[in-house]
Structures are given as C-alpha cells and as structure tokens.
PDB file of C-alpha atoms in Angstrom:
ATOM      1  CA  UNK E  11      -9.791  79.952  48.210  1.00  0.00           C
ATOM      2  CA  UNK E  12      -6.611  79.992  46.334  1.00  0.00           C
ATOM      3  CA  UNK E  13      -4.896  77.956  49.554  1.00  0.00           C
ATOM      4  CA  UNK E  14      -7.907  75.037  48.970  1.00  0.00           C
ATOM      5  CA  UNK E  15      -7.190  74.684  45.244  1.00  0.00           C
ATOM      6  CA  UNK E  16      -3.249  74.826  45.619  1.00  0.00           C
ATOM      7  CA  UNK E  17      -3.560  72.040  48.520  1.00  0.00           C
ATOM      8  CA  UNK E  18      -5.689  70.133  45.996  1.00  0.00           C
ATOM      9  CA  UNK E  19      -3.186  70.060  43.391  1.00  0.00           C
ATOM     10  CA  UNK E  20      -0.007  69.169  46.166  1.00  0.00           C
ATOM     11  CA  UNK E  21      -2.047  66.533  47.148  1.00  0.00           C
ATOM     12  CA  UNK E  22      -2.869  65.204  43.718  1.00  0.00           C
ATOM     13  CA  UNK E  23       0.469  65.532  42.590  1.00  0.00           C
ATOM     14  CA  UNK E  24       1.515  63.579  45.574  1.00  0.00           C
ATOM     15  CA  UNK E  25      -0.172  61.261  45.263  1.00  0.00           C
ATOM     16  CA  UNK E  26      -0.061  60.283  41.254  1.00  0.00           C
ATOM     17  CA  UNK E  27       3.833  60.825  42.831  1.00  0.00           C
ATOM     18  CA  UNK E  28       2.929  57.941  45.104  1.00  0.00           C
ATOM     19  CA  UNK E  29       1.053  55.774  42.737  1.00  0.00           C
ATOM     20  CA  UNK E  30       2.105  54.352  39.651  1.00  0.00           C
ATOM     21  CA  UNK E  31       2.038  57.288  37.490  1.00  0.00           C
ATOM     22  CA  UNK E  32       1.371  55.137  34.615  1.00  0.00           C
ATOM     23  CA  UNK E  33      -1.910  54.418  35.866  1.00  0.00           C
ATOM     24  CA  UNK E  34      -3.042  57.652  37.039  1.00  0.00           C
ATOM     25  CA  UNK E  35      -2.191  59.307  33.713  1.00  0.00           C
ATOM     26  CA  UNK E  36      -4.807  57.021  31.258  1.00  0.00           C
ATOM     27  CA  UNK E  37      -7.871  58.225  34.294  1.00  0.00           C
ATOM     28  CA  UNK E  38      -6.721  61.650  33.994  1.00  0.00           C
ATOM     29  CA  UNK E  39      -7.234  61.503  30.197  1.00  0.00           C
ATOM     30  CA  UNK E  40     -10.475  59.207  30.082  1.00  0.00           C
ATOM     31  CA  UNK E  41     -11.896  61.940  32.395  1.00  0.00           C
ATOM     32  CA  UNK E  42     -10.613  65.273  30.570  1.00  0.00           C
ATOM     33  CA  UNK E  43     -12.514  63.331  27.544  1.00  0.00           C
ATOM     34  CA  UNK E  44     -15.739  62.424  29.272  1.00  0.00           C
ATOM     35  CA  UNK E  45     -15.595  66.186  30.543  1.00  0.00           C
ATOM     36  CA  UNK E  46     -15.104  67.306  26.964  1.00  0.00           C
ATOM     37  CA  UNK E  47     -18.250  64.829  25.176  1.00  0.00           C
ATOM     38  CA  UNK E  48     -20.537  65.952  27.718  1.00  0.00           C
ATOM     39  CA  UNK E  49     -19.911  69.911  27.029  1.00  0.00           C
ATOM     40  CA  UNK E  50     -19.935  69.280  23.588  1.00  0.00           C
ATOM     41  CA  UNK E  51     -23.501  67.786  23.550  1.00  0.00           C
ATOM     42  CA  UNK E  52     -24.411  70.806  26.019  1.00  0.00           C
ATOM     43  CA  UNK E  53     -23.202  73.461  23.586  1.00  0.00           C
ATOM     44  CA  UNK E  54     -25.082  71.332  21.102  1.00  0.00           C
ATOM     45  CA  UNK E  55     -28.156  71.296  23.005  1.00  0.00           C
ATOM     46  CA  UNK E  56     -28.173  74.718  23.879  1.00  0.00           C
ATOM     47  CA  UNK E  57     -27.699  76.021  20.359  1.00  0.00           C
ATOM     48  CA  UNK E  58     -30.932  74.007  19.389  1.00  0.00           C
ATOM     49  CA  UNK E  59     -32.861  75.675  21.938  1.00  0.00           C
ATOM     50  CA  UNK E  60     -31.759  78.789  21.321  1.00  0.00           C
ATOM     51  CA  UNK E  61     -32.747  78.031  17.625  1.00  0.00           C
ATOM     52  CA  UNK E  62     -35.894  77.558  18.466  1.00  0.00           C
ATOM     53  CA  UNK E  63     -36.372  80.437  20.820  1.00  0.00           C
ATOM     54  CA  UNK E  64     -35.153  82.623  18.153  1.00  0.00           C
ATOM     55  CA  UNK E  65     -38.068  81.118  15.639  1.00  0.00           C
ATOM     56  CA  UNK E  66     -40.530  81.861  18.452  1.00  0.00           C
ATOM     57  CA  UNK E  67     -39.585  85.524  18.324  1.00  0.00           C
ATOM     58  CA  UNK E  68     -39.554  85.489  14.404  1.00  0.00           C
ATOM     59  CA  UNK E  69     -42.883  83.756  13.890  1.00  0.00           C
ATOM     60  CA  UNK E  70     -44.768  85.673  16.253  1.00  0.00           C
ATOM     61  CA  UNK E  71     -45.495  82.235  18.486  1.00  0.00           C
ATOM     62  CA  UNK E  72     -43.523  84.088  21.831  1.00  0.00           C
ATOM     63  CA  UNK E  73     -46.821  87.010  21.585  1.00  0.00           C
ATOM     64  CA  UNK E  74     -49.051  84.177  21.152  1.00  0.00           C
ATOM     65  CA  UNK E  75     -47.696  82.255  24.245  1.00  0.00           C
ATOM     66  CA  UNK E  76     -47.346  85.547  26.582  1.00  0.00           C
ATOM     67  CA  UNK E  77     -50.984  86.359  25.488  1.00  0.00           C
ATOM     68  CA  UNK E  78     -52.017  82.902  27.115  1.00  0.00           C
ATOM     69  CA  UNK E  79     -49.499  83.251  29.965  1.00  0.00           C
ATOM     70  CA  UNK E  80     -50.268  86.694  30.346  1.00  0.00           C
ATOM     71  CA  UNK E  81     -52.787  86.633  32.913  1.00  0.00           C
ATOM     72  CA  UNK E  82     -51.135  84.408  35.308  1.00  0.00           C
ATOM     73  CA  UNK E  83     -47.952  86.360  34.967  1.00  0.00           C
ATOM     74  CA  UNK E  84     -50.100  90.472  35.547  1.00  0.00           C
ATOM     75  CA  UNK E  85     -51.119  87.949  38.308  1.00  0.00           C
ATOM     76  CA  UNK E  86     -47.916  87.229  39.884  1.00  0.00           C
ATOM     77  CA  UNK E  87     -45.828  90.493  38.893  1.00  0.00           C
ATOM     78  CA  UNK E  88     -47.950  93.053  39.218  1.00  0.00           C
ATOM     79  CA  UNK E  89     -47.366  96.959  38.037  1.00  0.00           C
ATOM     80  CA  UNK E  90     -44.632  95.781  35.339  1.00  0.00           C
ATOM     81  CA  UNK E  91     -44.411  97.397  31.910  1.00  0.00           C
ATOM     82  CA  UNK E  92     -46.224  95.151  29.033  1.00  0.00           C
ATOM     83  CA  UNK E  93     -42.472  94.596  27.480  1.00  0.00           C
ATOM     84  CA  UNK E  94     -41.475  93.320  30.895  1.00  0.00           C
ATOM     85  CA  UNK E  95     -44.665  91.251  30.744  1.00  0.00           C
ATOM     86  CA  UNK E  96     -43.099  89.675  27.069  1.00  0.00           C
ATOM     87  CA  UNK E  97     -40.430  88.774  28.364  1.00  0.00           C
ATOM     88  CA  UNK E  98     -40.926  86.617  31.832  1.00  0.00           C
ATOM     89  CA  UNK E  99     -43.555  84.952  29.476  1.00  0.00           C
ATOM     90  CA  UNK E 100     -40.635  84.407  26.973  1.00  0.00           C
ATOM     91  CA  UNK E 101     -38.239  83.162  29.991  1.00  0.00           C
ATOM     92  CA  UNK E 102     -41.078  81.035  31.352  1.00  0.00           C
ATOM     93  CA  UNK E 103     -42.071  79.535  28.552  1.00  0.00           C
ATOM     94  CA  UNK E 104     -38.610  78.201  27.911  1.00  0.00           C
ATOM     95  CA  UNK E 105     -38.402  76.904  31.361  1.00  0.00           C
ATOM     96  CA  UNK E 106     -41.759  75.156  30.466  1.00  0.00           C
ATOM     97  CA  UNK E 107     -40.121  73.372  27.476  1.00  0.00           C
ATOM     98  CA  UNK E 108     -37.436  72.764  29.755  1.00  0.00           C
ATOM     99  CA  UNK E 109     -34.921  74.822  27.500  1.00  0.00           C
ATOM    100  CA  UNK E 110     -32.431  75.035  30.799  1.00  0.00           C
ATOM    101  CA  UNK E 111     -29.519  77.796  29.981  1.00  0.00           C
ATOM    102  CA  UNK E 112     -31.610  79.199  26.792  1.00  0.00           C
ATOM    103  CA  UNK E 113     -33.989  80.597  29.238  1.00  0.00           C
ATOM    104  CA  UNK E 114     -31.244  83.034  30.896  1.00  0.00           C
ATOM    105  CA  UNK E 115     -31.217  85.425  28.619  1.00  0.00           C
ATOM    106  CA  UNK E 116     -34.999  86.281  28.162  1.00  0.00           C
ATOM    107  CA  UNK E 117     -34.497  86.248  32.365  1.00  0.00           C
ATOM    108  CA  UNK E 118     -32.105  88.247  32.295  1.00  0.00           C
ATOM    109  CA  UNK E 119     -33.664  90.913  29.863  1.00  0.00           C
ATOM    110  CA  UNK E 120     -36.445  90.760  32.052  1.00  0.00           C
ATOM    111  CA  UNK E 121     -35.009  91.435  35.182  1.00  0.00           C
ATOM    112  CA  UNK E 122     -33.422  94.410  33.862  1.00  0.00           C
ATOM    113  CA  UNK E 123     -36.559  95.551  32.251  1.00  0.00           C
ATOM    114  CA  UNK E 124     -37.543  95.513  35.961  1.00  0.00           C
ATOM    115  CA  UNK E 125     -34.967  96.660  37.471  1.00  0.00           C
ATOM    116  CA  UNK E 126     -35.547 100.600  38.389  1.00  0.00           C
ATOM    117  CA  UNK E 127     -31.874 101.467  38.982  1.00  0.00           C
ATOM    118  CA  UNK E 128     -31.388 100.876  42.646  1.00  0.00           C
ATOM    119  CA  UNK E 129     -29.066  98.677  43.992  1.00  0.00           C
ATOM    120  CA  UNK E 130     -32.012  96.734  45.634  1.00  0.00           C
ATOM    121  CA  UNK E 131     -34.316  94.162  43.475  1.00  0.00           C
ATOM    122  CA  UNK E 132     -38.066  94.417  43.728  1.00  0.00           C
ATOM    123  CA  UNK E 133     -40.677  91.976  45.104  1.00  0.00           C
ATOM    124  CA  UNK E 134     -40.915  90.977  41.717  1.00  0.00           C
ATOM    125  CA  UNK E 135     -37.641  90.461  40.741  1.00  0.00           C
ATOM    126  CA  UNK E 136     -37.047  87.929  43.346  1.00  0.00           C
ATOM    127  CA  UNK E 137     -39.866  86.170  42.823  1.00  0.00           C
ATOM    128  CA  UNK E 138     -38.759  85.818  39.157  1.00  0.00           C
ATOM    129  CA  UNK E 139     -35.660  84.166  40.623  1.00  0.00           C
ATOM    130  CA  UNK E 140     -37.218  81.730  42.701  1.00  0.00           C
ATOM    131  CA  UNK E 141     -39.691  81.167  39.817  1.00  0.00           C
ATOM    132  CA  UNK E 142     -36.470  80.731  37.381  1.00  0.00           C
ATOM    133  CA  UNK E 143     -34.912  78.701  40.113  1.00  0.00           C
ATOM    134  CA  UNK E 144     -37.395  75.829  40.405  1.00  0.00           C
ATOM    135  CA  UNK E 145     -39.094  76.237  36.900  1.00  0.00           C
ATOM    136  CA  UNK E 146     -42.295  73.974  36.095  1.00  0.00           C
ATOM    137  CA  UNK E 147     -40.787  71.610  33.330  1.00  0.00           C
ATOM    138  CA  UNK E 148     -43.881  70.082  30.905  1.00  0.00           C
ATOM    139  CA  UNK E 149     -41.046  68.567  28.993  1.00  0.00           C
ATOM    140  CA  UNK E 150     -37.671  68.309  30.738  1.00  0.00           C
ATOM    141  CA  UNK E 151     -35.887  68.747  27.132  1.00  0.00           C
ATOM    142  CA  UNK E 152     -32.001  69.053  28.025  1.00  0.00           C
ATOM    143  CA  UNK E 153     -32.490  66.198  30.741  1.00  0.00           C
ATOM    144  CA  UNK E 154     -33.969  63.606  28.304  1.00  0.00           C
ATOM    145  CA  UNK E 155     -31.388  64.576  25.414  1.00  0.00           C
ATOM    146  CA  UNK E 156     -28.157  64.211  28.828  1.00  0.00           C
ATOM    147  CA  UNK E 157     -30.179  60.672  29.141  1.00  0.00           C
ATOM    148  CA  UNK E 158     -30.372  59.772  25.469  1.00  0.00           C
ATOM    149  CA  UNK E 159     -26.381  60.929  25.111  1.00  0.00           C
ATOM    150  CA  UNK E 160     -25.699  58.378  28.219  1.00  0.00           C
ATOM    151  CA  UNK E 161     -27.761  55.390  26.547  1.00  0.00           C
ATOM    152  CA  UNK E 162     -30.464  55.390  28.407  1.00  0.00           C
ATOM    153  CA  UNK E 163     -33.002  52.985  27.291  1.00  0.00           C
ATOM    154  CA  UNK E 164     -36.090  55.270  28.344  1.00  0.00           C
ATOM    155  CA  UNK E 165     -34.904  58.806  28.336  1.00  0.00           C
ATOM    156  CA  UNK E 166     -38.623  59.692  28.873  1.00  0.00           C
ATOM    157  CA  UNK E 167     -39.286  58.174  32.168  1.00  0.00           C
ATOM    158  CA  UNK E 168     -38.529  61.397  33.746  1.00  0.00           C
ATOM    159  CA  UNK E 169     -41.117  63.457  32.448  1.00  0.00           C
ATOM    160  CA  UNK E 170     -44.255  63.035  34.906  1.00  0.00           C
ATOM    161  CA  UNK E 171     -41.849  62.560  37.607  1.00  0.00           C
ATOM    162  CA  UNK E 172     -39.775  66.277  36.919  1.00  0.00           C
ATOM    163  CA  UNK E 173     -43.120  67.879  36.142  1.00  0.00           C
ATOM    164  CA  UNK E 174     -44.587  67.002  39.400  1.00  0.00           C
ATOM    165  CA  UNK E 175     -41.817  67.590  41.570  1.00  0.00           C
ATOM    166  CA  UNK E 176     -41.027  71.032  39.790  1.00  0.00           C
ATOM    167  CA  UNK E 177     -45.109  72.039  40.221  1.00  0.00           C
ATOM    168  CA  UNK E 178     -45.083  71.375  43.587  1.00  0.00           C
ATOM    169  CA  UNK E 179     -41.289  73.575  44.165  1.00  0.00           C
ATOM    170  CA  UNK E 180     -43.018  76.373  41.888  1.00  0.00           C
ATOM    171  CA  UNK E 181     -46.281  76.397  43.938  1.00  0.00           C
ATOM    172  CA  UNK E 182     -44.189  76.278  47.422  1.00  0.00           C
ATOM    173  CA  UNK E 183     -41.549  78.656  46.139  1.00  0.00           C
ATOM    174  CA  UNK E 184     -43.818  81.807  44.878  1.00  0.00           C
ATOM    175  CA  UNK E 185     -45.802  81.229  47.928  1.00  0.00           C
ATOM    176  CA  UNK E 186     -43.142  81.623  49.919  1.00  0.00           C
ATOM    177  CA  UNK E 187     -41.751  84.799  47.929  1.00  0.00           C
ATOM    178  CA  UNK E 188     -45.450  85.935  48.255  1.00  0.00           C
ATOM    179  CA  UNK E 189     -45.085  85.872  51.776  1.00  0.00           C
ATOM    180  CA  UNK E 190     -41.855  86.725  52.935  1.00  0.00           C
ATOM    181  CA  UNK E 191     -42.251  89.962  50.498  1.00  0.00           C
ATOM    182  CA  UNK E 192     -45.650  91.347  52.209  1.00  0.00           C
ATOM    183  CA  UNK E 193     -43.856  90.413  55.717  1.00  0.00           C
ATOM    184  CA  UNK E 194     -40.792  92.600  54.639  1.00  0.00           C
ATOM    185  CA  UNK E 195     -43.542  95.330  53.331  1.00  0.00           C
ATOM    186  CA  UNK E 196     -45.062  95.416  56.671  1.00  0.00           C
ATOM    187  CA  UNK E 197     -41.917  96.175  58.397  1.00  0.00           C
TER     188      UNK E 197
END
C-alpha cells in the first residue's frame, strides 16, 4: 500500500511539475477548504445527535423506545441479556432517526454486551452488523442537513425515497443473516 500512495504523490508532483504550477496550487487550496467546511458541518452534526441521544438516556425516552422496540428486537436476537436488549434498541433507534455515526457507540456497547469472549461473533452479533449496515432511516437526518449545507432547494425529497430503499435492504439483509446463520448451524 505504501508503493500506491508514494506513486500517487510522484505522479501528482509531476504533473503540477508539468502544468502551470500557478494553477494547480489555487485547486489544491479550494479543495483542502471544501474538505475542511464539509467536516466541520459533520462534527457539527454529529455533536447534535449525540446531544440528543444523551437527553434520551437522561429523560428516560431510550426505556420508553426499547419497551416499544423490544419485542421485535427478543424477536430478532434471541437469548441476549435485557441490558443488551437496551442497547440495540438505543443503536436502532438512532439509525431510525437517521443519527449516522451517533449510532456507533450504542452499537458498539452492544456488541460487546454480546460478545462472550471468543474470538468468534455470534449469530446475533452479525446480524446486528448487517442490521447497522443497511439501517431503516424514518428520517434520513445527517443526509437532509449534507443537502441543506450544499443549497439544496428541497433537502426533504429524500425521505420516502431512503426509507423505502433502506426497508427493503433491512428486510433482505436480516433474512439473509437469518439464513446463512441456521445453514452454518446445520453444518
């Protein structure tokens, strides 16, 4: 890997070398500054859904929402401690609200609340993964604010669209994980 990125920068070197480096310098800048906005209004994005995650836990509203996820969730994970139970409903409910990278850490606490120690994950934990990976999005919240930052004139558009689509990859995914873990079972 270290060979691809150092012929990457020869060849970029070359060519601004080539070019008119007075020309190549203003892109390079205009794009380090584009790069720079656009994490900027992630961080800020994240930080307000981690915000409200955090007054989910303090109000009480993340036991409300795992008691109305919970029996879809003893559904799909079954034989998981009632903490572990918490927190996928936490996780998923922030991939509901389409909270993107302020779901990871409720996934990640609850794939070590799963985790027994071995160095091989469960059924369950996979299916958690393909659930995380292709999360149901009711309202797609970090895409419409990354459409609103770009000046879209309808950063809402996407919502019926993203919530079918993901459905249908959530229903095809755990059905998948459903059956590819009883056909590894039955070998």
């Amino acid at each position: 890997m270290n060979a691809v990125f150092t012929a990457l920068v020869l060849l970029s070197l070359a060519a601004m070398a080539a070019m008119s480096p007075a020309e190549a310098l203003p892109a390079m800048v205009s794009g380090v500054t584009g790069a720079v906005t656009l994490s900027l209004k992630l961080t800020a994005i994240y930080a307000v859904w981690l915000s409200v995650l955090r007054m989910m836990q303090e109000t009480g509203l993340d036991k409300k929402l795992s008691r109305g996820l919970r029996p879809l969730i003893k559904r799909l994970f079954k034989g998981e401690k009632e903490e572990t139970y918490d927190l996928i409903a936490v996780n998923l409910a922030s991939d509901l609200l389409g909270m993107g990278g302020a779901a990871t850490a409720a996934g990640i606490d609850s794939m070590r609340s799963m985790s027994d120690g071995s160095e091989r994950a469960s059924d369950n934990m996979l299916l958690l993964l393909v659930v995380n990976a292709v999360s149901v999005q009711l309202i797609p919240a970090t895409v419409i604010a990354l459409r609103a930052a770009g000046g879209s004139s309808d950063a809402s558009s996407v919502i019926l669209p993203i919530f079918l689509s993901s459905l249908a990859a959530t229903v095809v995914g755990v059905v998948l994980s459903k059956i590819f873990s009883g056909a590894s079972r039955a070998k």
